[in-house]
Tab-separated table of C-alpha atoms in Angstrom:
chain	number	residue	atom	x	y	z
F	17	UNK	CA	1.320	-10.046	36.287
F	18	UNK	CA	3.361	-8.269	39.191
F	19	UNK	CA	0.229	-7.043	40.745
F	20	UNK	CA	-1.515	-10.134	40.538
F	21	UNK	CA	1.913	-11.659	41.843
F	22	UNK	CA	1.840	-9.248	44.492
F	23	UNK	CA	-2.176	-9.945	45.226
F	24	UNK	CA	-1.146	-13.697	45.659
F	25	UNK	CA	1.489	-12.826	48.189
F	26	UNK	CA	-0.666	-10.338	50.342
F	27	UNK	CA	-3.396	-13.129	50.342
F	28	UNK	CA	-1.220	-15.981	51.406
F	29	UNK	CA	0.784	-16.482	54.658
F	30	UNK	CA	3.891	-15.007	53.281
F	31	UNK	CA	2.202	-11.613	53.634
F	32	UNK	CA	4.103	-10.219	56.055
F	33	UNK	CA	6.783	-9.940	53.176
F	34	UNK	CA	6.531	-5.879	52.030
F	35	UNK	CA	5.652	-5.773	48.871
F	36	UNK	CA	4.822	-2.242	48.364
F	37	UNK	CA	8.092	-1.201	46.232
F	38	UNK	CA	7.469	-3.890	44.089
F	39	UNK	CA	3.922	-3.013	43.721
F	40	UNK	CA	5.064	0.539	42.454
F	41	UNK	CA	7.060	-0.852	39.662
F	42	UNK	CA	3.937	-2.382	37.320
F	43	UNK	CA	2.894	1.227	35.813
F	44	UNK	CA	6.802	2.058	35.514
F	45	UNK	CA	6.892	-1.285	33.400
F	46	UNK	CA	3.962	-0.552	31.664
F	47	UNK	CA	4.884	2.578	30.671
F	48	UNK	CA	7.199	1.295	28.395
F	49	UNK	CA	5.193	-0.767	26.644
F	50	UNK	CA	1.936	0.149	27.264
F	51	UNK	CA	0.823	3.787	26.491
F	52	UNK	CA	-1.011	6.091	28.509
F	53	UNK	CA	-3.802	4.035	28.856
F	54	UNK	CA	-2.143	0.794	29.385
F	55	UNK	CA	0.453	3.023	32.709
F	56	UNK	CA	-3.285	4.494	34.141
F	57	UNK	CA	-4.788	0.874	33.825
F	58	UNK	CA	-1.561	-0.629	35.604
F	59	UNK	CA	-1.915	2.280	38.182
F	60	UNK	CA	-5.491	1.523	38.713
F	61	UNK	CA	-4.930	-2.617	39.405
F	62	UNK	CA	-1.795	-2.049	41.481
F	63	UNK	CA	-3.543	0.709	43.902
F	64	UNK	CA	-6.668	-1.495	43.862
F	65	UNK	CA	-4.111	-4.242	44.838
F	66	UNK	CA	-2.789	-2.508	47.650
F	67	UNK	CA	-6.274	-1.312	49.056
F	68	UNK	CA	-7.597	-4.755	48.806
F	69	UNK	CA	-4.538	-6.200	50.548
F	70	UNK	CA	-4.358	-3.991	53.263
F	71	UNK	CA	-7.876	-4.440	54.123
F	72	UNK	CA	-7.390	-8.533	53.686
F	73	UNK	CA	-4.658	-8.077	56.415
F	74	UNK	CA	-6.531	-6.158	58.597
F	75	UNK	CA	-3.652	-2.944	58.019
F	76	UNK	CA	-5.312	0.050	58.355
F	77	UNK	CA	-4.549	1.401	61.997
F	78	UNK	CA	-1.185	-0.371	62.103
F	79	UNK	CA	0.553	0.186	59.220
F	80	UNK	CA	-1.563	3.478	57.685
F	81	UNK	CA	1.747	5.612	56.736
F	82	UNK	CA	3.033	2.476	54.981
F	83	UNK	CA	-0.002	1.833	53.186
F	84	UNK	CA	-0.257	5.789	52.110
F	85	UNK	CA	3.300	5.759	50.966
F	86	UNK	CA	2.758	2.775	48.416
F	87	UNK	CA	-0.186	5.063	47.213
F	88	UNK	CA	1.979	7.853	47.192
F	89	UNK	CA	4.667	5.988	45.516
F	90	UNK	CA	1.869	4.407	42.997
F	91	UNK	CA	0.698	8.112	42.316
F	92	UNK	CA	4.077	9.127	41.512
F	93	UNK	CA	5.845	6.846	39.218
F	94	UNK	CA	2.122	6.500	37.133
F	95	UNK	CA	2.334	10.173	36.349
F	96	UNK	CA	6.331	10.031	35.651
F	97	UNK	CA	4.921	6.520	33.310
F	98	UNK	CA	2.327	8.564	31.500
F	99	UNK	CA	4.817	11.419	30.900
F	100	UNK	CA	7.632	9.207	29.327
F	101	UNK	CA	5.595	7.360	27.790
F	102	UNK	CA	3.848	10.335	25.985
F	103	UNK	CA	7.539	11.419	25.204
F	104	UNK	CA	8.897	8.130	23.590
F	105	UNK	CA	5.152	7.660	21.441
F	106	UNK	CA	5.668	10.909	20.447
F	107	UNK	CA	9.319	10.466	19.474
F	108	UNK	CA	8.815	7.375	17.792
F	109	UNK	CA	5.935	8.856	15.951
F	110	UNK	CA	7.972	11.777	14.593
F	111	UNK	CA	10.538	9.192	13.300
F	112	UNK	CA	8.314	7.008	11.973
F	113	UNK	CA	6.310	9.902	9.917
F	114	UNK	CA	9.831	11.571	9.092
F	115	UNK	CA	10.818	8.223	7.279
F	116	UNK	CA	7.109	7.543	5.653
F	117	UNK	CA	7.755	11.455	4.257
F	118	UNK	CA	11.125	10.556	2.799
F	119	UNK	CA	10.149	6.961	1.449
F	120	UNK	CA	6.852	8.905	-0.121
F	121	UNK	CA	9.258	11.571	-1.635
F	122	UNK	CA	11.161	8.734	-3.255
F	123	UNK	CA	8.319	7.128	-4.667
F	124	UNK	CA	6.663	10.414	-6.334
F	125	UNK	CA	10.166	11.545	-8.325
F	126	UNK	CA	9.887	8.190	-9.856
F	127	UNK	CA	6.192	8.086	-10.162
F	128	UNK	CA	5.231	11.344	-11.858
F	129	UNK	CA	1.532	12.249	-12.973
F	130	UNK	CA	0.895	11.865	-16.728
F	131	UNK	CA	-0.572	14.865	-18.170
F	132	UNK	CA	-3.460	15.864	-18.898
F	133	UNK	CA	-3.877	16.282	-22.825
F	134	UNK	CA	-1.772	14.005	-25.542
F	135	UNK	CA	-2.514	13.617	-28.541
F	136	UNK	CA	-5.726	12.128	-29.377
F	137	UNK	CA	-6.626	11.499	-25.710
F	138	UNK	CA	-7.325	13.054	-22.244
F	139	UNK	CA	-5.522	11.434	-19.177
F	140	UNK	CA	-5.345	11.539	-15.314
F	141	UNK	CA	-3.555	9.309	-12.644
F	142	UNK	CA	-3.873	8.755	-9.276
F	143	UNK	CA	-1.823	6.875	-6.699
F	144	UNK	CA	-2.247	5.787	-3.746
F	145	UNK	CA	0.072	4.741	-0.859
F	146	UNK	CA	-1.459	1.952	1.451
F	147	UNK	CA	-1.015	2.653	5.518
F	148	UNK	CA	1.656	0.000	5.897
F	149	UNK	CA	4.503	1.654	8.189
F	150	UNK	CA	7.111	3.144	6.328
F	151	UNK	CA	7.034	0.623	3.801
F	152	UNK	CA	5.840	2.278	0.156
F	153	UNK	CA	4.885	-0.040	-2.550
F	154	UNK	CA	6.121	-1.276	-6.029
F	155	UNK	CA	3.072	-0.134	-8.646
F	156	UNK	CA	3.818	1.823	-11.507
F	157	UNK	CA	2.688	3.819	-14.165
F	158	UNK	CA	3.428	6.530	-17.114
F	159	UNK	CA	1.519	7.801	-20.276
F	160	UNK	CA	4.261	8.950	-22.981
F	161	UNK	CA	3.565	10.693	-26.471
F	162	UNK	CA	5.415	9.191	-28.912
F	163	UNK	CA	5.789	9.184	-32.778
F	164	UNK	CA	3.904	6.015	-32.679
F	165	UNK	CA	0.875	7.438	-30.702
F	166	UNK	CA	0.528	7.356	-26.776
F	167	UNK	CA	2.106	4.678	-25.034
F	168	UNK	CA	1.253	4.188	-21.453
F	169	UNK	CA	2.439	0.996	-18.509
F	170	UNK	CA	0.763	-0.067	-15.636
F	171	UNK	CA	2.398	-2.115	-13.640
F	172	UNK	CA	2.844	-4.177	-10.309
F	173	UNK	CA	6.708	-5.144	-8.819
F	174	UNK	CA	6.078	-7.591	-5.813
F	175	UNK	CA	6.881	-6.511	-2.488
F	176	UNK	CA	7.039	-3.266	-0.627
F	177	UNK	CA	10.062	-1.360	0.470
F	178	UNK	CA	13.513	0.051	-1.452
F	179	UNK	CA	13.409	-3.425	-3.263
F	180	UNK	CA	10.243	-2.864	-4.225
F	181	UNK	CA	11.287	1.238	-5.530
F	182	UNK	CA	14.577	0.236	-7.192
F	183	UNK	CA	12.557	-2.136	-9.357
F	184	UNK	CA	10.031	0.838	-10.323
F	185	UNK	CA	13.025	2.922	-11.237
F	186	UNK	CA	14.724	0.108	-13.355
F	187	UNK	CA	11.074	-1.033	-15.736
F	188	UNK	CA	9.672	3.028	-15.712
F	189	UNK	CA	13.298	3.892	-16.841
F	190	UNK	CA	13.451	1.042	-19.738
F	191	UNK	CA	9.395	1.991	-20.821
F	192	UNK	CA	10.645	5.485	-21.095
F	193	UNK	CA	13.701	4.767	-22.809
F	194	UNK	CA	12.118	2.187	-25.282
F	195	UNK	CA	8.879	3.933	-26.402
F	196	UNK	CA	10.480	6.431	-28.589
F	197	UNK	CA	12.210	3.864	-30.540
F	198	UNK	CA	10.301	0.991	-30.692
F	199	UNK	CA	8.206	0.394	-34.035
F	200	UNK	CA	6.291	-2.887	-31.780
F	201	UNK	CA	5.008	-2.228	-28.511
F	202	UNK	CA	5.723	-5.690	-27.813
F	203	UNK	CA	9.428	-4.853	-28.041
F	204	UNK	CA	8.914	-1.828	-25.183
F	205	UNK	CA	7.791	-4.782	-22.935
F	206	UNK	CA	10.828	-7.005	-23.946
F	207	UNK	CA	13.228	-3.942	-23.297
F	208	UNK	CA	11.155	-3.518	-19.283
F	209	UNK	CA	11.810	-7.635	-18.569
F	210	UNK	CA	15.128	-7.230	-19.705
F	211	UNK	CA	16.242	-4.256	-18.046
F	212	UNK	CA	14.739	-6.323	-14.758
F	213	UNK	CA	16.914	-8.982	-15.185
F	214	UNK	CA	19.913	-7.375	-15.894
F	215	UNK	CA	18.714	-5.749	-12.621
F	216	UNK	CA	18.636	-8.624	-10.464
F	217	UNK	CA	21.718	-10.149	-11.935
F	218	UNK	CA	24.239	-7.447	-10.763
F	219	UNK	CA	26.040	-8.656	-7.808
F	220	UNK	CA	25.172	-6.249	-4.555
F	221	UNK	CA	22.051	-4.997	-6.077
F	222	UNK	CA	19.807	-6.470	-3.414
F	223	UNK	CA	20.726	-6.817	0.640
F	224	UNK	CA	20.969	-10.309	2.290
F	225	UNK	CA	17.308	-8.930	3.557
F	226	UNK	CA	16.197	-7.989	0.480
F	227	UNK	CA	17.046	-11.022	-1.476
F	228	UNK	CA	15.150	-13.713	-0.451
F	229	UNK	CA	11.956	-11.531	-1.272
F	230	UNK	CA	13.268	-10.890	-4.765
F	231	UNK	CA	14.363	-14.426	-4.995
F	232	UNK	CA	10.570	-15.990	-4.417
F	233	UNK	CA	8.599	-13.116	-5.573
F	234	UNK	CA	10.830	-11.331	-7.873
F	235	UNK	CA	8.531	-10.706	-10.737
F	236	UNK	CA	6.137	-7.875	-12.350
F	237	UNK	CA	2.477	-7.889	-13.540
F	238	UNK	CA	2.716	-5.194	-16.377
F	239	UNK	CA	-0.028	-4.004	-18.992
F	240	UNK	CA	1.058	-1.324	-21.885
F	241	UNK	CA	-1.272	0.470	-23.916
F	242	UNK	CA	-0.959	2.168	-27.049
F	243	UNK	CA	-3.473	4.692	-28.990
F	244	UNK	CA	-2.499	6.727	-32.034
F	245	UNK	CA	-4.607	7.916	-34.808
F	246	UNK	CA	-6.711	4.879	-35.160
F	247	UNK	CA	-9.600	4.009	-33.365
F	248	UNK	CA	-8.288	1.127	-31.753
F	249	UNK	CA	-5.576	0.337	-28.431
F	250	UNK	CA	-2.724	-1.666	-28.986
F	251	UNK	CA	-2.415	-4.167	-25.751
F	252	UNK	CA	0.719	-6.336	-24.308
F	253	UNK	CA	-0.768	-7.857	-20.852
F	254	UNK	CA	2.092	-9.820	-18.574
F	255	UNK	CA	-0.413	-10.898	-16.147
F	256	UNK	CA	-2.053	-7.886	-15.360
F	257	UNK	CA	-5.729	-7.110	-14.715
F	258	UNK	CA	-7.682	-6.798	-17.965
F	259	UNK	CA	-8.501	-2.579	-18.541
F	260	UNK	CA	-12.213	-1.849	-18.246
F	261	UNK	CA	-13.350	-0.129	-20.902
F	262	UNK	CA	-16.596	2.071	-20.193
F	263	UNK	CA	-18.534	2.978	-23.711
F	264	UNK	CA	-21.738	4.142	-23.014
F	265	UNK	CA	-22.536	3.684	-19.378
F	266	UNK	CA	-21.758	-0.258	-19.419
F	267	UNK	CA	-18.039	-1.253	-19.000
F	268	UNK	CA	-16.414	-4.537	-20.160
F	269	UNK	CA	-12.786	-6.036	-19.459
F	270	UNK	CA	-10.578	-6.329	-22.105
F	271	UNK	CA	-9.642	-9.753	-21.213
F	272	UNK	CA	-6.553	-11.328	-23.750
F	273	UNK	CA	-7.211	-13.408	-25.735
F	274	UNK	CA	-3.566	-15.368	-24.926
F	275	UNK	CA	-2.981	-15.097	-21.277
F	276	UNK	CA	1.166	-13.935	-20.693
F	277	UNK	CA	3.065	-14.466	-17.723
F	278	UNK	CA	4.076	-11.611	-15.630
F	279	UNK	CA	7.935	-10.355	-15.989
F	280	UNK	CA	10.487	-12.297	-14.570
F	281	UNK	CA	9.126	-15.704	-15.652
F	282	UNK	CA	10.460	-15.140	-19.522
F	283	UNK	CA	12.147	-18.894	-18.945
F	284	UNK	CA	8.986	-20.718	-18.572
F	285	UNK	CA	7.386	-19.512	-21.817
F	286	UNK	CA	7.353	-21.662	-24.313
F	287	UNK	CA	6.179	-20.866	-28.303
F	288	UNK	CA	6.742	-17.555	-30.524
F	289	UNK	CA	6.418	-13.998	-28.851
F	290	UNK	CA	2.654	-13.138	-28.573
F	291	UNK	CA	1.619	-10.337	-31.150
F	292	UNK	CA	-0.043	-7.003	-29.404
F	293	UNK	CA	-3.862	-7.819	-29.227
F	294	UNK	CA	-6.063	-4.871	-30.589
F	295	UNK	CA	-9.640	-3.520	-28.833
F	296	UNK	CA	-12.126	-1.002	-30.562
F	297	UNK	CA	-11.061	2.691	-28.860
F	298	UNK	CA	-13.896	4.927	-30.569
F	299	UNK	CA	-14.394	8.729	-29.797
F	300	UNK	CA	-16.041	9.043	-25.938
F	301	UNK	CA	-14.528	5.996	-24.763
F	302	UNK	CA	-13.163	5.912	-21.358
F	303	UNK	CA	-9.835	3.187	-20.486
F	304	UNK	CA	-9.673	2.837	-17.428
F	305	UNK	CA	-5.640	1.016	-16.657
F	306	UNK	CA	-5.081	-0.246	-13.036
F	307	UNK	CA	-3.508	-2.075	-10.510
F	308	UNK	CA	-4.649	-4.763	-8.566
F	309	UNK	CA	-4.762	-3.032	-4.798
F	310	UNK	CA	-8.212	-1.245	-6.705
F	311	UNK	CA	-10.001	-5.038	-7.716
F	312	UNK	CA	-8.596	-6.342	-4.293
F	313	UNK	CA	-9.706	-3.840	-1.910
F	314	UNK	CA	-12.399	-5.190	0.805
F	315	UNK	CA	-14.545	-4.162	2.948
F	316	UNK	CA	-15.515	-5.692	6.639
F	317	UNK	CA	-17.141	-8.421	5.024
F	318	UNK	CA	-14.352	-9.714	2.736
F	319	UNK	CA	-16.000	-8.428	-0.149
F	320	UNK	CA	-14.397	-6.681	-3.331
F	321	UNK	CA	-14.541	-3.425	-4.316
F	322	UNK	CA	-17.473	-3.827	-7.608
F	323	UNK	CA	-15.263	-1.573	-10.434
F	324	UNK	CA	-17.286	-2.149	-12.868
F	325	UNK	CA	-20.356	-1.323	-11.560
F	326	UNK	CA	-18.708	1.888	-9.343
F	327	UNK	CA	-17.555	3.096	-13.186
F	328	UNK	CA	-20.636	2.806	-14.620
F	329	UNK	CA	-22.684	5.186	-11.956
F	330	UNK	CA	-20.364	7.626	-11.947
F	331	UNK	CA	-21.694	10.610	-14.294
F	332	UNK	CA	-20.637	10.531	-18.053
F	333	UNK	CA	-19.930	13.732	-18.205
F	334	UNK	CA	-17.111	13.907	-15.130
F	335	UNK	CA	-13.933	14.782	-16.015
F	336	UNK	CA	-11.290	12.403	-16.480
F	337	UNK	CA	-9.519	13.627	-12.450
F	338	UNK	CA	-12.292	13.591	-10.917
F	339	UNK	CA	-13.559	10.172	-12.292
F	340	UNK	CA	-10.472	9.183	-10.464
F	341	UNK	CA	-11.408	11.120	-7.098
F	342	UNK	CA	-14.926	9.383	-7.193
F	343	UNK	CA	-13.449	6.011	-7.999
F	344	UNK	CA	-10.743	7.097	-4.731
F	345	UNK	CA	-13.847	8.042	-2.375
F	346	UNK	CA	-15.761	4.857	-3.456
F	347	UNK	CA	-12.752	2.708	-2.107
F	348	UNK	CA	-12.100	4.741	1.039
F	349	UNK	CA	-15.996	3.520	1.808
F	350	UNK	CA	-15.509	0.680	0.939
F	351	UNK	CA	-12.723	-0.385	2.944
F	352	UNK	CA	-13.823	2.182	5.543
F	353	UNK	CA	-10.266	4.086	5.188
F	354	UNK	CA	-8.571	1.127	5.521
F	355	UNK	CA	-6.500	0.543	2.161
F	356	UNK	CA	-4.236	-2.424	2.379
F	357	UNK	CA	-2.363	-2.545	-1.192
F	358	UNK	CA	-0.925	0.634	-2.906
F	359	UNK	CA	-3.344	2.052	-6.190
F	360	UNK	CA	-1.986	3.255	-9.171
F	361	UNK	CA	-5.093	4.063	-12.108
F	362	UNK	CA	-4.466	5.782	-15.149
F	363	UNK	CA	-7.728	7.173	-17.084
F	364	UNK	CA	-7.477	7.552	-20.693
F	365	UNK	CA	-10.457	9.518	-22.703
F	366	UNK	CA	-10.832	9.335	-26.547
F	367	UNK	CA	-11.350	12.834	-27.710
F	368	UNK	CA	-11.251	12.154	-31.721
């Protein structure tokens, strides 16, 4: 705008005002704002400016050493734009990844991987951290061995950020706490919504900031699954996507039978506590538990990621981490690399 403010001068009657040092300002300003590309494309209009001017005017001959020294000065503060400006990116870039490291950090001691062999069953997980800034997300997930069998949450807190963490903490720390002594995995669930409210109900818990966001989205998709000796898995769904069960090579959702609402809305429920629903879990079954940044995930034409159908080709004889990897590269081509929701999966294989 200065340049072109500058043009309209030089072109006009006024142009006897000098309006060189004003013309060497626009790649200083742009420098700050701008990049490197931005500073050399404000260098490149102001000393096209000043060219065009002086040869409107009619200034070479008269006023050459005046015209040279705006170039001069144009030359000057562009390469002193392009150098602070490489030194403030680069800066601000080091601060940003510094806090993305530490915010990632925080999110993997509460997130940890499940392992790979218990009990009857063979697991993997895999999470995934969306390229928002520094901002991690709130999924969630955990595979415990219990008396009772193997208990394993998936889960979903609204929001991004600490508020987003802190909830994480509160339900994955209730889950574990609750599975060992829990006869009904319905119970486990209770003891996660409960432990979320008490949450939200301590005074200071949340930032001015934070608590509108809690306030209007404050709630939590969550899905636990149990398998023990039988050949069956125990399900509690609060809203979550249905698991996709793959049994040889065609996958189908276990969809409830009694949709729940998520966590956080326990006062609009009306009518007894809904009973764990039971699904068939035979020997070389795959479970596959997720979150809903994998069913969401689209690609330049607004279309979403096909699970099912990515499950089924992969081979039948991959193991359970690197069905995950090849469900992981067939979302980083279909979104071309660029994931916009956080991915937690959990893959569960009957062995027996």
């Amino acid at each position: 705008m200065i340049a072109l403010g500058v043009l309209g001068i030089e072109l006009s009657p006024a142009h006897d005002l000098v309006t060189g040092p004003v013309l060497t300002t626009t790649p200083a300003l742009a420098a700050l704002t701008m990049g490197p590309v931005g500073t050399l494309s404000a260098a490149a209009l102001a000393a096209s400016v000043n060219a065009t001017s002086a040869t409107y005017n009619h200034s070479w001959g008269t006023q050459t050493q005046l015209i040279i020294g705006n170039f001069l000065g144009i030359i000057v503060v562009s390469v002193a734009g392009v150098i602070l400006s490489n030194a403030v990116r680069t800066r601000r870039q080091s601060e940003l990844d510094q806090v993305r490291r530490i915010a990632v950090a925080a999110q993997e001691v509460v997130l940890r991987p499940v392992p790979e062999l218990l009990g009857p069953v063979r697991t993997a997980s895999l999470c995934l951290t969306a390229g928002t800034g520094a901002l991690v997300g709130g999924d969630l997930y955990d595979a415990v061995q219990t008396r009772y069998g193997v208990r394993m949450i998936v889960g979903d807190v609204r929001g991004k950020g600490l508020s987003a963490i802190r909830a994480v903490a509160v339900a994955l720390g209730a889950f574990r706490e609750a599975v060992h002594y829990e006869d009904e995995v319905q119970e486990v669930m209770n003891h996660c919504a409960a432990a979320l409210r008490r949450e939200a109900a301590v005074p200071g818990t949340y930032s001015q900031t934070e608590l509108p966001e809690v306030l209007m989205e404050g709630f939590t998709t969550a899905l636990i699954a149990q398998v023990s000796d039988e050949p069956v898995v125990y399900l509690v769904n609060r809203g979550h996507p249905p698991p996709l069960l793959l049994r040889e090579g065609k996958v189908r959702a276990l969809m409830p039978a009694v949709p729940l609402l998520p966590l956080g809305f326990e006062d609009l429920a009306d009518g007894p506590p809904a009973e764990p629903e039971s699904f068939p879990f035979l020997p070389g079954d795959r479970l596959l538990l997720y979150t809903d940044g994998v069913i969401e995930a689209r690609n330049g034409d607004n279309e979403f990621l096909p699970l099912a159908e990515t499950m089924e080709e992969i081979p039948a004889d991959t193991s359970p981490q690197d069905f995950l990897d090849e469900v992981h590269l067939a979302l980083v081509r279909h979104t071309e690399g660029r994931l916009t929701d956080d991915v937690a999966m959990i893959l569960v294989d009957r062995l027996a």
